[in-house]
N, CA, C and O atoms as a CHARMM CRD file, in Angstrom:
* protein
*
  332
    1    1 UNK  N    -21.65900  33.58900  30.19600 PROA 1      0.00000
    2    1 UNK  CA   -20.60100  33.74200  31.16200 PROA 1      0.00000
    3    1 UNK  C    -21.24200  33.93800  32.53300 PROA 1      0.00000
    4    1 UNK  O    -22.09800  34.80600  32.69800 PROA 1      0.00000
    5    2 UNK  N    -20.84500  33.16100  33.48600 PROA 2      0.00000
    6    2 UNK  CA   -21.37500  33.24100  34.83800 PROA 2      0.00000
    7    2 UNK  C    -20.52000  34.19600  35.67300 PROA 2      0.00000
    8    2 UNK  O    -19.29200  34.17500  35.58900 PROA 2      0.00000
    9    3 UNK  N    -21.17900  35.03200  36.48000 PROA 3      0.00000
   10    3 UNK  CA   -20.48700  36.00800  37.31100 PROA 3      0.00000
   11    3 UNK  C    -19.66500  35.32000  38.39200 PROA 3      0.00000
   12    3 UNK  O    -20.14400  34.41700  39.07800 PROA 3      0.00000
   13    4 UNK  N    -18.42200  35.76200  38.53200 PROA 4      0.00000
   14    4 UNK  CA   -17.55500  35.28600  39.60000 PROA 4      0.00000
   15    4 UNK  C    -16.74500  36.48200  40.08500 PROA 4      0.00000
   16    4 UNK  O    -15.99000  37.07400  39.31400 PROA 4      0.00000
   17    5 UNK  N    -16.89500  36.83700  41.34800 PROA 5      0.00000
   18    5 UNK  CA   -16.19600  37.99500  41.89400 PROA 5      0.00000
   19    5 UNK  C    -14.70400  37.69900  42.00500 PROA 5      0.00000
   20    5 UNK  O    -14.29900  36.76000  42.69000 PROA 5      0.00000
   21    6 UNK  N    -13.89000  38.51100  41.32400 PROA 6      0.00000
   22    6 UNK  CA   -12.44400  38.31200  41.31400 PROA 6      0.00000
   23    6 UNK  C    -11.67800  39.43400  42.00500 PROA 6      0.00000
   24    6 UNK  O    -10.47200  39.31300  42.21500 PROA 6      0.00000
   25    7 UNK  N    -12.34900  40.51500  42.35900 PROA 7      0.00000
   26    7 UNK  CA   -11.63900  41.67100  42.90100 PROA 7      0.00000
   27    7 UNK  C    -11.02000  42.46600  41.76300 PROA 7      0.00000
   28    7 UNK  O    -11.48100  42.38800  40.62500 PROA 7      0.00000
   29    8 UNK  N     -9.98300  43.22700  42.06400 PROA 8      0.00000
   30    8 UNK  CA    -9.34300  44.03600  41.02300 PROA 8      0.00000
   31    8 UNK  C     -8.52500  43.12900  40.10700 PROA 8      0.00000
   32    8 UNK  O     -7.65000  42.39300  40.56300 PROA 8      0.00000
   33    9 UNK  N     -8.82100  43.19400  38.82300 PROA 9      0.00000
   34    9 UNK  CA    -8.10900  42.36200  37.84800 PROA 9      0.00000
   35    9 UNK  C     -7.12800  43.17200  37.01000 PROA 9      0.00000
   36    9 UNK  O     -6.29500  42.60100  36.30600 PROA 9      0.00000
   37   10 UNK  N     -7.22000  44.50500  37.08300 PROA 10     0.00000
   38   10 UNK  CA    -6.34000  45.36700  36.28900 PROA 10     0.00000
   39   10 UNK  C     -6.07400  46.65200  37.05400 PROA 10     0.00000
   40   10 UNK  O     -7.00600  47.30900  37.51700 PROA 10     0.00000
   41   11 UNK  N     -4.81600  47.00700  37.18700 PROA 11     0.00000
   42   11 UNK  CA    -4.42300  48.25200  37.83000 PROA 11     0.00000
   43   11 UNK  C     -3.66900  49.08900  36.80000 PROA 11     0.00000
   44   11 UNK  O     -2.54100  48.74500  36.44600 PROA 11     0.00000
   45   12 UNK  N     -4.26400  50.18200  36.31000 PROA 12     0.00000
   46   12 UNK  CA    -3.62400  50.96300  35.25800 PROA 12     0.00000
   47   12 UNK  C     -2.28800  51.58100  35.66900 PROA 12     0.00000
   48   12 UNK  O     -1.47000  51.90300  34.80700 PROA 12     0.00000
   49   13 UNK  N     -2.05700  51.74900  36.96200 PROA 13     0.00000
   50   13 UNK  CA    -0.78600  52.33400  37.39800 PROA 13     0.00000
   51   13 UNK  C      0.38400  51.36400  37.23000 PROA 13     0.00000
   52   13 UNK  O      1.54200  51.76500  37.34600 PROA 13     0.00000
   53   14 UNK  N      0.09100  50.10500  36.96100 PROA 14     0.00000
   54   14 UNK  CA     1.14200  49.10000  36.78500 PROA 14     0.00000
   55   14 UNK  C      1.50800  48.86800  35.31800 PROA 14     0.00000
   56   14 UNK  O      2.30000  47.97900  35.00400 PROA 14     0.00000
   57   15 UNK  N      0.92400  49.67600  34.41600 PROA 15     0.00000
   58   15 UNK  CA     1.14800  49.48700  32.98200 PROA 15     0.00000
   59   15 UNK  C      1.42000  50.82500  32.31800 PROA 15     0.00000
   60   15 UNK  O      0.99100  51.86900  32.80900 PROA 15     0.00000
   61   16 UNK  N      2.12700  50.79100  31.20900 PROA 16     0.00000
   62   16 UNK  CA     2.38600  52.00800  30.45200 PROA 16     0.00000
   63   16 UNK  C      1.23300  52.21000  29.47400 PROA 16     0.00000
   64   16 UNK  O      1.13700  51.52800  28.45400 PROA 16     0.00000
   65   17 UNK  N      0.36800  53.15300  29.80300 PROA 17     0.00000
   66   17 UNK  CA    -0.79700  53.44600  28.97700 PROA 17     0.00000
   67   17 UNK  C     -0.45000  54.52600  27.95800 PROA 17     0.00000
   68   17 UNK  O      0.51000  55.27000  28.15400 PROA 17     0.00000
   69   18 UNK  N     -1.21700  54.62400  26.87100 PROA 18     0.00000
   70   18 UNK  CA    -0.93200  55.64200  25.85500 PROA 18     0.00000
   71   18 UNK  C     -1.11400  57.05900  26.39800 PROA 18     0.00000
   72   18 UNK  O     -1.85200  57.27300  27.36000 PROA 18     0.00000
   73   19 UNK  N     -0.44100  58.01700  25.77800 PROA 19     0.00000
   74   19 UNK  CA    -0.57300  59.44700  26.07600 PROA 19     0.00000
   75   19 UNK  C     -0.20900  59.80700  27.51000 PROA 19     0.00000
   76   19 UNK  O     -0.75800  60.75400  28.07200 PROA 19     0.00000
   77   20 UNK  N      0.70100  59.06500  28.09600 PROA 20     0.00000
   78   20 UNK  CA     1.13200  59.33400  29.47300 PROA 20     0.00000
   79   20 UNK  C      0.00100  59.28300  30.48800 PROA 20     0.00000
   80   20 UNK  O      0.08300  59.91500  31.54200 PROA 20     0.00000
   81   21 UNK  N     -1.03600  58.55000  30.18500 PROA 21     0.00000
   82   21 UNK  CA    -2.12200  58.35900  31.14000 PROA 21     0.00000
   83   21 UNK  C     -1.60100  57.44300  32.24700 PROA 21     0.00000
   84   21 UNK  O     -0.98200  56.41500  31.97300 PROA 21     0.00000
   85   22 UNK  N     -1.85300  57.81900  33.47600 PROA 22     0.00000
   86   22 UNK  CA    -1.30100  57.04100  34.58200 PROA 22     0.00000
   87   22 UNK  C     -2.34700  56.56400  35.57800 PROA 22     0.00000
   88   22 UNK  O     -2.02900  55.79000  36.48000 PROA 22     0.00000
   89   23 UNK  N     -3.56500  57.00300  35.43400 PROA 23     0.00000
   90   23 UNK  CA    -4.59000  56.63200  36.39900 PROA 23     0.00000
   91   23 UNK  C     -5.88900  56.28400  35.68600 PROA 23     0.00000
   92   23 UNK  O     -6.10200  56.62200  34.52200 PROA 23     0.00000
   93   24 UNK  N     -6.72200  55.61600  36.40700 PROA 24     0.00000
   94   24 UNK  CA    -8.10100  55.34600  36.02600 PROA 24     0.00000
   95   24 UNK  C     -8.25300  54.32500  34.89800 PROA 24     0.00000
   96   24 UNK  O     -7.53700  54.35400  33.89700 PROA 24     0.00000
   97   25 UNK  N     -9.18400  53.45000  35.09600 PROA 25     0.00000
   98   25 UNK  CA    -9.66600  52.52400  34.07200 PROA 25     0.00000
   99   25 UNK  C    -11.17500  52.49300  34.28100 PROA 25     0.00000
  100   25 UNK  O    -11.73900  51.50900  34.75800 PROA 25     0.00000
  101   26 UNK  N    -11.80900  53.60100  33.90800 PROA 26     0.00000
  102   26 UNK  CA   -13.23300  53.76000  34.21500 PROA 26     0.00000
  103   26 UNK  C    -14.11400  53.44400  33.01600 PROA 26     0.00000
  104   26 UNK  O    -13.64300  53.39700  31.88000 PROA 26     0.00000
  105   27 UNK  N    -15.36800  53.23200  33.27700 PROA 27     0.00000
  106   27 UNK  CA   -16.39600  52.93800  32.26900 PROA 27     0.00000
  107   27 UNK  C    -16.03900  51.72100  31.42100 PROA 27     0.00000
  108   27 UNK  O    -16.02400  51.82300  30.19500 PROA 27     0.00000
  109   28 UNK  N    -15.75300  50.58100  32.03100 PROA 28     0.00000
  110   28 UNK  CA   -15.35300  49.40100  31.25200 PROA 28     0.00000
  111   28 UNK  C    -16.47500  48.86000  30.36800 PROA 28     0.00000
  112   28 UNK  O    -17.64000  48.82800  30.76300 PROA 28     0.00000
  113   29 UNK  N    -16.09900  48.44300  29.17700 PROA 29     0.00000
  114   29 UNK  CA   -17.00300  47.80700  28.21500 PROA 29     0.00000
  115   29 UNK  C    -16.29300  46.56100  27.69400 PROA 29     0.00000
  116   29 UNK  O    -15.11600  46.62100  27.33900 PROA 29     0.00000
  117   30 UNK  N    -16.99300  45.44500  27.64800 PROA 30     0.00000
  118   30 UNK  CA   -16.35800  44.16000  27.36000 PROA 30     0.00000
  119   30 UNK  C    -16.79200  43.59300  26.01200 PROA 30     0.00000
  120   30 UNK  O    -17.96700  43.64900  25.64700 PROA 30     0.00000
  121   31 UNK  N    -15.83000  43.05100  25.28500 PROA 31     0.00000
  122   31 UNK  CA   -16.08600  42.24800  24.08900 PROA 31     0.00000
  123   31 UNK  C    -15.46300  40.87900  24.32400 PROA 31     0.00000
  124   31 UNK  O    -14.29900  40.77900  24.71100 PROA 31     0.00000
  125   32 UNK  N    -16.23300  39.83300  24.09100 PROA 32     0.00000
  126   32 UNK  CA   -15.74200  38.47600  24.27600 PROA 32     0.00000
  127   32 UNK  C    -15.42700  37.86600  22.91600 PROA 32     0.00000
  128   32 UNK  O    -16.28800  37.81800  22.03700 PROA 32     0.00000
  129   33 UNK  N    -14.20500  37.40700  22.74800 PROA 33     0.00000
  130   33 UNK  CA   -13.77300  36.73900  21.52900 PROA 33     0.00000
  131   33 UNK  C    -13.62200  35.24800  21.81800 PROA 33     0.00000
  132   33 UNK  O    -13.79400  34.80900  22.95500 PROA 33     0.00000
  133   34 UNK  N    -13.30700  34.48900  20.80400 PROA 34     0.00000
  134   34 UNK  CA   -13.20800  33.03800  20.96000 PROA 34     0.00000
  135   34 UNK  C    -12.15000  32.63200  21.98200 PROA 34     0.00000
  136   34 UNK  O    -12.36800  31.71900  22.77900 PROA 34     0.00000
  137   35 UNK  N    -10.99300  33.31900  21.95600 PROA 35     0.00000
  138   35 UNK  CA    -9.90300  32.89100  22.83400 PROA 35     0.00000
  139   35 UNK  C     -9.40800  33.95800  23.81300 PROA 35     0.00000
  140   35 UNK  O     -8.42500  33.73000  24.51900 PROA 35     0.00000
  141   36 UNK  N    -10.06800  35.11400  23.86800 PROA 36     0.00000
  142   36 UNK  CA    -9.69400  36.14100  24.84200 PROA 36     0.00000
  143   36 UNK  C    -10.85300  37.09800  25.07100 PROA 36     0.00000
  144   36 UNK  O    -11.85100  37.07800  24.34900 PROA 36     0.00000
  145   37 UNK  N    -10.70100  37.93400  26.08900 PROA 37     0.00000
  146   37 UNK  CA   -11.70400  38.93900  26.43400 PROA 37     0.00000
  147   37 UNK  C    -11.02400  40.30300  26.39000 PROA 37     0.00000
  148   37 UNK  O     -9.97500  40.49400  27.00500 PROA 37     0.00000
  149   38 UNK  N    -11.61600  41.24900  25.66800 PROA 38     0.00000
  150   38 UNK  CA   -11.07400  42.60900  25.58000 PROA 38     0.00000
  151   38 UNK  C    -11.95500  43.54500  26.38900 PROA 38     0.00000
  152   38 UNK  O    -13.17700  43.55100  26.23700 PROA 38     0.00000
  153   39 UNK  N    -11.32700  44.33300  27.24700 PROA 39     0.00000
  154   39 UNK  CA   -12.04500  45.32300  28.03800 PROA 39     0.00000
  155   39 UNK  C    -11.55500  46.70900  27.61800 PROA 39     0.00000
  156   39 UNK  O    -10.39300  47.06300  27.82200 PROA 39     0.00000
  157   40 UNK  N    -12.46800  47.48200  27.02800 PROA 40     0.00000
  158   40 UNK  CA   -12.18000  48.87200  26.69900 PROA 40     0.00000
  159   40 UNK  C    -12.47400  49.70900  27.93400 PROA 40     0.00000
  160   40 UNK  O    -13.40400  49.40400  28.68100 PROA 40     0.00000
  161   41 UNK  N    -11.70100  50.74800  28.15700 PROA 41     0.00000
  162   41 UNK  CA   -11.92400  51.61900  29.30900 PROA 41     0.00000
  163   41 UNK  C    -11.45800  53.03200  28.98000 PROA 41     0.00000
  164   41 UNK  O    -10.72600  53.25900  28.01700 PROA 41     0.00000
  165   42 UNK  N    -11.89500  53.95700  29.79300 PROA 42     0.00000
  166   42 UNK  CA   -11.50500  55.35300  29.65200 PROA 42     0.00000
  167   42 UNK  C    -10.41200  55.65900  30.66600 PROA 42     0.00000
  168   42 UNK  O    -10.51400  55.29500  31.83700 PROA 42     0.00000
  169   43 UNK  N     -9.37800  56.32600  30.20600 PROA 43     0.00000
  170   43 UNK  CA    -8.30100  56.75800  31.08000 PROA 43     0.00000
  171   43 UNK  C     -8.04400  58.23300  30.80100 PROA 43     0.00000
  172   43 UNK  O     -8.52800  58.75300  29.79600 PROA 43     0.00000
  173   44 UNK  N     -7.30800  58.91400  31.64700 PROA 44     0.00000
  174   44 UNK  CA    -7.15800  60.35800  31.45800 PROA 44     0.00000
  175   44 UNK  C     -5.70200  60.79400  31.49800 PROA 44     0.00000
  176   44 UNK  O     -4.84200  60.14200  32.09000 PROA 44     0.00000
  177   45 UNK  N     -5.46100  61.92400  30.84400 PROA 45     0.00000
  178   45 UNK  CA    -4.18200  62.61900  30.94400 PROA 45     0.00000
  179   45 UNK  C     -4.47900  64.06500  31.30100 PROA 45     0.00000
  180   45 UNK  O     -5.57300  64.56600  31.04100 PROA 45     0.00000
  181   46 UNK  N     -3.51600  64.72300  31.89000 PROA 46     0.00000
  182   46 UNK  CA    -3.64900  66.14100  32.20500 PROA 46     0.00000
  183   46 UNK  C     -2.88300  66.91200  31.13700 PROA 46     0.00000
  184   46 UNK  O     -1.70000  66.65600  30.91200 PROA 46     0.00000
  185   47 UNK  N     -3.56300  67.86700  30.47000 PROA 47     0.00000
  186   47 UNK  CA    -2.88700  68.62600  29.42100 PROA 47     0.00000
  187   47 UNK  C     -2.06600  69.76500  30.02400 PROA 47     0.00000
  188   47 UNK  O     -2.00600  69.91100  31.24500 PROA 47     0.00000
  189   48 UNK  N     -1.43000  70.57500  29.16600 PROA 48     0.00000
  190   48 UNK  CA    -0.53600  71.64300  29.61700 PROA 48     0.00000
  191   48 UNK  C     -1.24600  72.70100  30.45000 PROA 48     0.00000
  192   48 UNK  O     -0.60600  73.38900  31.24600 PROA 48     0.00000
  193   49 UNK  N     -2.56100  72.84200  30.28000 PROA 49     0.00000
  194   49 UNK  CA    -3.31800  73.84200  31.04200 PROA 49     0.00000
  195   49 UNK  C     -3.91500  73.26100  32.31800 PROA 49     0.00000
  196   49 UNK  O     -4.59500  73.96800  33.06200 PROA 49     0.00000
  197   50 UNK  N     -3.66700  71.98000  32.57700 PROA 50     0.00000
  198   50 UNK  CA    -4.19000  71.34400  33.78200 PROA 50     0.00000
  199   50 UNK  C     -5.55200  70.70300  33.60700 PROA 50     0.00000
  200   50 UNK  O     -6.12500  70.18300  34.56500 PROA 50     0.00000
  201   51 UNK  N     -6.07800  70.73700  32.38400 PROA 51     0.00000
  202   51 UNK  CA    -7.38000  70.11200  32.12200 PROA 51     0.00000
  203   51 UNK  C     -7.17700  68.62700  31.83900 PROA 51     0.00000
  204   51 UNK  O     -6.14200  68.20600  31.32400 PROA 51     0.00000
  205   52 UNK  N     -8.18800  67.85900  32.18600 PROA 52     0.00000
  206   52 UNK  CA    -8.12700  66.41500  31.96700 PROA 52     0.00000
  207   52 UNK  C     -8.72800  66.05000  30.61800 PROA 52     0.00000
  208   52 UNK  O     -9.77900  66.56500  30.23700 PROA 52     0.00000
  209   53 UNK  N     -8.05900  65.16500  29.90300 PROA 53     0.00000
  210   53 UNK  CA    -8.52500  64.67600  28.60900 PROA 53     0.00000
  211   53 UNK  C     -8.71400  63.17000  28.71200 PROA 53     0.00000
  212   53 UNK  O     -7.82100  62.45700  29.17000 PROA 53     0.00000
  213   54 UNK  N     -9.86700  62.69200  28.28900 PROA 54     0.00000
  214   54 UNK  CA   -10.14600  61.25200  28.33400 PROA 54     0.00000
  215   54 UNK  C     -9.66100  60.57400  27.06600 PROA 54     0.00000
  216   54 UNK  O     -9.76600  61.12500  25.97000 PROA 54     0.00000
  217   55 UNK  N     -9.13600  59.38500  27.22700 PROA 55     0.00000
  218   55 UNK  CA    -8.69200  58.55800  26.10900 PROA 55     0.00000
  219   55 UNK  C     -9.25400  57.15400  26.29700 PROA 55     0.00000
  220   55 UNK  O     -9.46600  56.70400  27.42300 PROA 55     0.00000
  221   56 UNK  N     -9.48900  56.47700  25.19600 PROA 56     0.00000
  222   56 UNK  CA    -9.97000  55.10000  25.24800 PROA 56     0.00000
  223   56 UNK  C     -8.78500  54.16900  25.02100 PROA 56     0.00000
  224   56 UNK  O     -8.01300  54.33700  24.07700 PROA 56     0.00000
  225   57 UNK  N     -8.66000  53.19000  25.90100 PROA 57     0.00000
  226   57 UNK  CA    -7.61400  52.17600  25.79300 PROA 57     0.00000
  227   57 UNK  C     -8.26700  50.81300  26.02100 PROA 57     0.00000
  228   57 UNK  O     -9.47300  50.73000  26.25100 PROA 57     0.00000
  229   58 UNK  N     -7.47200  49.74700  25.95800 PROA 58     0.00000
  230   58 UNK  CA    -8.02600  48.41500  26.22000 PROA 58     0.00000
  231   58 UNK  C     -6.99300  47.52100  26.87000 PROA 58     0.00000
  232   58 UNK  O     -5.78900  47.77200  26.81700 PROA 58     0.00000
  233   59 UNK  N     -7.50200  46.47600  27.48100 PROA 59     0.00000
  234   59 UNK  CA    -6.66500  45.40900  28.01900 PROA 59     0.00000
  235   59 UNK  C     -7.29000  44.08800  27.58300 PROA 59     0.00000
  236   59 UNK  O     -8.50700  43.91800  27.65500 PROA 59     0.00000
  237   60 UNK  N     -6.45800  43.15800  27.13100 PROA 60     0.00000
  238   60 UNK  CA    -6.91700  41.82300  26.74000 PROA 60     0.00000
  239   60 UNK  C     -6.54400  40.82300  27.82700 PROA 60     0.00000
  240   60 UNK  O     -5.41500  40.81000  28.31800 PROA 60     0.00000
  241   61 UNK  N     -7.51100  39.98600  28.19400 PROA 61     0.00000
  242   61 UNK  CA    -7.30800  38.93200  29.18800 PROA 61     0.00000
  243   61 UNK  C     -7.56200  37.57300  28.55900 PROA 61     0.00000
  244   61 UNK  O     -8.26900  37.45600  27.55800 PROA 61     0.00000
  245   62 UNK  N     -6.97300  36.54800  29.16400 PROA 62     0.00000
  246   62 UNK  CA    -7.38600  35.20000  28.80100 PROA 62     0.00000
  247   62 UNK  C     -8.80900  35.00800  29.32500 PROA 62     0.00000
  248   62 UNK  O     -9.31500  35.84900  30.06900 PROA 62     0.00000
  249   63 UNK  N     -9.44100  33.93100  28.94800 PROA 63     0.00000
  250   63 UNK  CA   -10.85000  33.71100  29.30000 PROA 63     0.00000
  251   63 UNK  C    -11.08400  33.51700  30.79300 PROA 63     0.00000
  252   63 UNK  O    -12.22100  33.62800  31.25300 PROA 63     0.00000
  253   64 UNK  N    -10.03800  33.23200  31.55800 PROA 64     0.00000
  254   64 UNK  CA   -10.20100  33.04200  33.00300 PROA 64     0.00000
  255   64 UNK  C     -9.90100  34.31500  33.79400 PROA 64     0.00000
  256   64 UNK  O    -10.04100  34.33000  35.01700 PROA 64     0.00000
  257   65 UNK  N     -9.49600  35.37100  33.11400 PROA 65     0.00000
  258   65 UNK  CA    -9.12500  36.64300  33.73700 PROA 65     0.00000
  259   65 UNK  C     -7.95900  36.50300  34.71200 PROA 65     0.00000
  260   65 UNK  O     -7.85400  37.27400  35.66700 PROA 65     0.00000
  261   66 UNK  N     -7.08900  35.53100  34.48100 PROA 66     0.00000
  262   66 UNK  CA    -5.92600  35.34800  35.34300 PROA 66     0.00000
  263   66 UNK  C     -4.63300  35.82100  34.67700 PROA 66     0.00000
  264   66 UNK  O     -3.60200  35.93100  35.34000 PROA 66     0.00000
  265   67 UNK  N     -4.68100  36.10000  33.37100 PROA 67     0.00000
  266   67 UNK  CA    -3.47600  36.51000  32.65400 PROA 67     0.00000
  267   67 UNK  C     -3.79900  37.65800  31.70600 PROA 67     0.00000
  268   67 UNK  O     -4.73000  37.57300  30.90400 PROA 67     0.00000
  269   68 UNK  N     -3.02100  38.73300  31.80700 PROA 68     0.00000
  270   68 UNK  CA    -3.14100  39.83900  30.85800 PROA 68     0.00000
  271   68 UNK  C     -2.33600  39.47200  29.62300 PROA 68     0.00000
  272   68 UNK  O     -1.14800  39.16200  29.71100 PROA 68     0.00000
  273   69 UNK  N     -2.99000  39.51200  28.48100 PROA 69     0.00000
  274   69 UNK  CA    -2.34600  39.17000  27.21600 PROA 69     0.00000
  275   69 UNK  C     -1.72400  40.40600  26.57300 PROA 69     0.00000
  276   69 UNK  O     -0.60900  40.35500  26.05300 PROA 69     0.00000
  277   70 UNK  N     -2.46700  41.52500  26.61600 PROA 70     0.00000
  278   70 UNK  CA    -2.00400  42.74000  25.94500 PROA 70     0.00000
  279   70 UNK  C     -2.67400  43.95700  26.56700 PROA 70     0.00000
  280   70 UNK  O     -3.83000  43.89800  26.98600 PROA 70     0.00000
  281   71 UNK  N     -1.93300  45.06000  26.62200 PROA 71     0.00000
  282   71 UNK  CA    -2.48100  46.36200  27.00300 PROA 71     0.00000
  283   71 UNK  C     -2.21400  47.29500  25.82900 PROA 71     0.00000
  284   71 UNK  O     -1.10400  47.32200  25.29800 PROA 71     0.00000
  285   72 UNK  N     -3.22000  48.05700  25.42100 PROA 72     0.00000
  286   72 UNK  CA    -3.05500  48.92200  24.25300 PROA 72     0.00000
  287   72 UNK  C     -1.91800  49.91400  24.46400 PROA 72     0.00000
  288   72 UNK  O     -1.72800  50.44200  25.55900 PROA 72     0.00000
  289   73 UNK  N     -1.16600  50.15500  23.39200 PROA 73     0.00000
  290   73 UNK  CA    -0.05000  51.09700  23.47200 PROA 73     0.00000
  291   73 UNK  C     -0.34400  52.39800  22.73600 PROA 73     0.00000
  292   73 UNK  O      0.51200  53.27800  22.65400 PROA 73     0.00000
  293   74 UNK  N     -1.56100  52.51700  22.20000 PROA 74     0.00000
  294   74 UNK  CA    -1.99700  53.77100  21.58500 PROA 74     0.00000
  295   74 UNK  C     -3.49400  53.94000  21.82600 PROA 74     0.00000
  296   74 UNK  O     -4.20700  52.97400  22.09600 PROA 74     0.00000
  297   75 UNK  N     -3.95100  55.16900  21.72500 PROA 75     0.00000
  298   75 UNK  CA    -5.35600  55.48200  21.93500 PROA 75     0.00000
  299   75 UNK  C     -6.19900  54.82100  20.85500 PROA 75     0.00000
  300   75 UNK  O     -5.82700  54.82900  19.68100 PROA 75     0.00000
  301   76 UNK  N     -7.32800  54.25100  21.24400 PROA 76     0.00000
  302   76 UNK  CA    -8.21000  53.57300  20.29300 PROA 76     0.00000
  303   76 UNK  C     -8.83600  54.57800  19.32800 PROA 76     0.00000
  304   76 UNK  O     -8.87400  54.34100  18.12000 PROA 76     0.00000
  305   77 UNK  N     -9.32600  55.69600  19.85800 PROA 77     0.00000
  306   77 UNK  CA    -9.91200  56.76500  19.04000 PROA 77     0.00000
  307   77 UNK  C     -9.18500  58.05700  19.39800 PROA 77     0.00000
  308   77 UNK  O     -9.24500  58.49000  20.54900 PROA 77     0.00000
  309   78 UNK  N     -8.49500  58.68800  18.43600 PROA 78     0.00000
  310   78 UNK  CA    -7.76500  59.91700  18.75900 PROA 78     0.00000
  311   78 UNK  C     -8.71400  61.06100  19.11200 PROA 78     0.00000
  312   78 UNK  O     -9.87800  61.07200  18.71100 PROA 78     0.00000
  313   79 UNK  N     -8.18900  62.02300  19.87300 PROA 79     0.00000
  314   79 UNK  CA    -8.98600  63.18900  20.22600 PROA 79     0.00000
  315   79 UNK  C     -9.31800  63.99900  18.98000 PROA 79     0.00000
  316   79 UNK  O     -8.51000  64.10200  18.05700 PROA 79     0.00000
  317   80 UNK  N    -10.50800  64.56700  18.96500 PROA 80     0.00000
  318   80 UNK  CA   -10.91800  65.43300  17.86500 PROA 80     0.00000
  319   80 UNK  C    -10.55600  66.87700  18.16400 PROA 80     0.00000
  320   80 UNK  O    -10.00500  67.19000  19.21900 PROA 80     0.00000
  321   81 UNK  N    -10.86900  67.73900  17.23100 PROA 81     0.00000
  322   81 UNK  CA   -10.60100  69.16300  17.43800 PROA 81     0.00000
  323   81 UNK  C    -11.69500  69.77600  18.30100 PROA 81     0.00000
  324   81 UNK  O    -12.77000  69.19700  18.45700 PROA 81     0.00000
  325   82 UNK  N    -11.42000  70.93700  18.85500 PROA 82     0.00000
  326   82 UNK  CA   -12.39900  71.63800  19.67300 PROA 82     0.00000
  327   82 UNK  C    -13.55100  72.13300  18.81200 PROA 82     0.00000
  328   82 UNK  O    -13.39400  72.44600  17.63200 PROA 82     0.00000
  329   83 UNK  N    -14.70200  72.19100  19.44400 PROA 83     0.00000
  330   83 UNK  CA   -15.82000  72.80200  18.73100 PROA 83     0.00000
  331   83 UNK  C    -17.03800  72.03600  18.60600 PROA 83     0.00000
  332   83 UNK  O    -18.00700  72.51000  18.01300 PROA 83     0.00000
């Protein structure tokens, strides 16, 4: 895949992310499939005590990065217990 600067291709504030996460799509990691590209990212929610909790979500794009195919509607890996 050859690098081509596209600018912002995904704005998490424009999509309903799992766990009421409304901001951030940080630490992107990409998997390329035959007919689409999946980008995993970290997003956050604020818990009842005001602490931030990170969740992993994903967005699927077509191979040209011009069309969003799917945005995850649940956390990829659920939070574990404290300790």
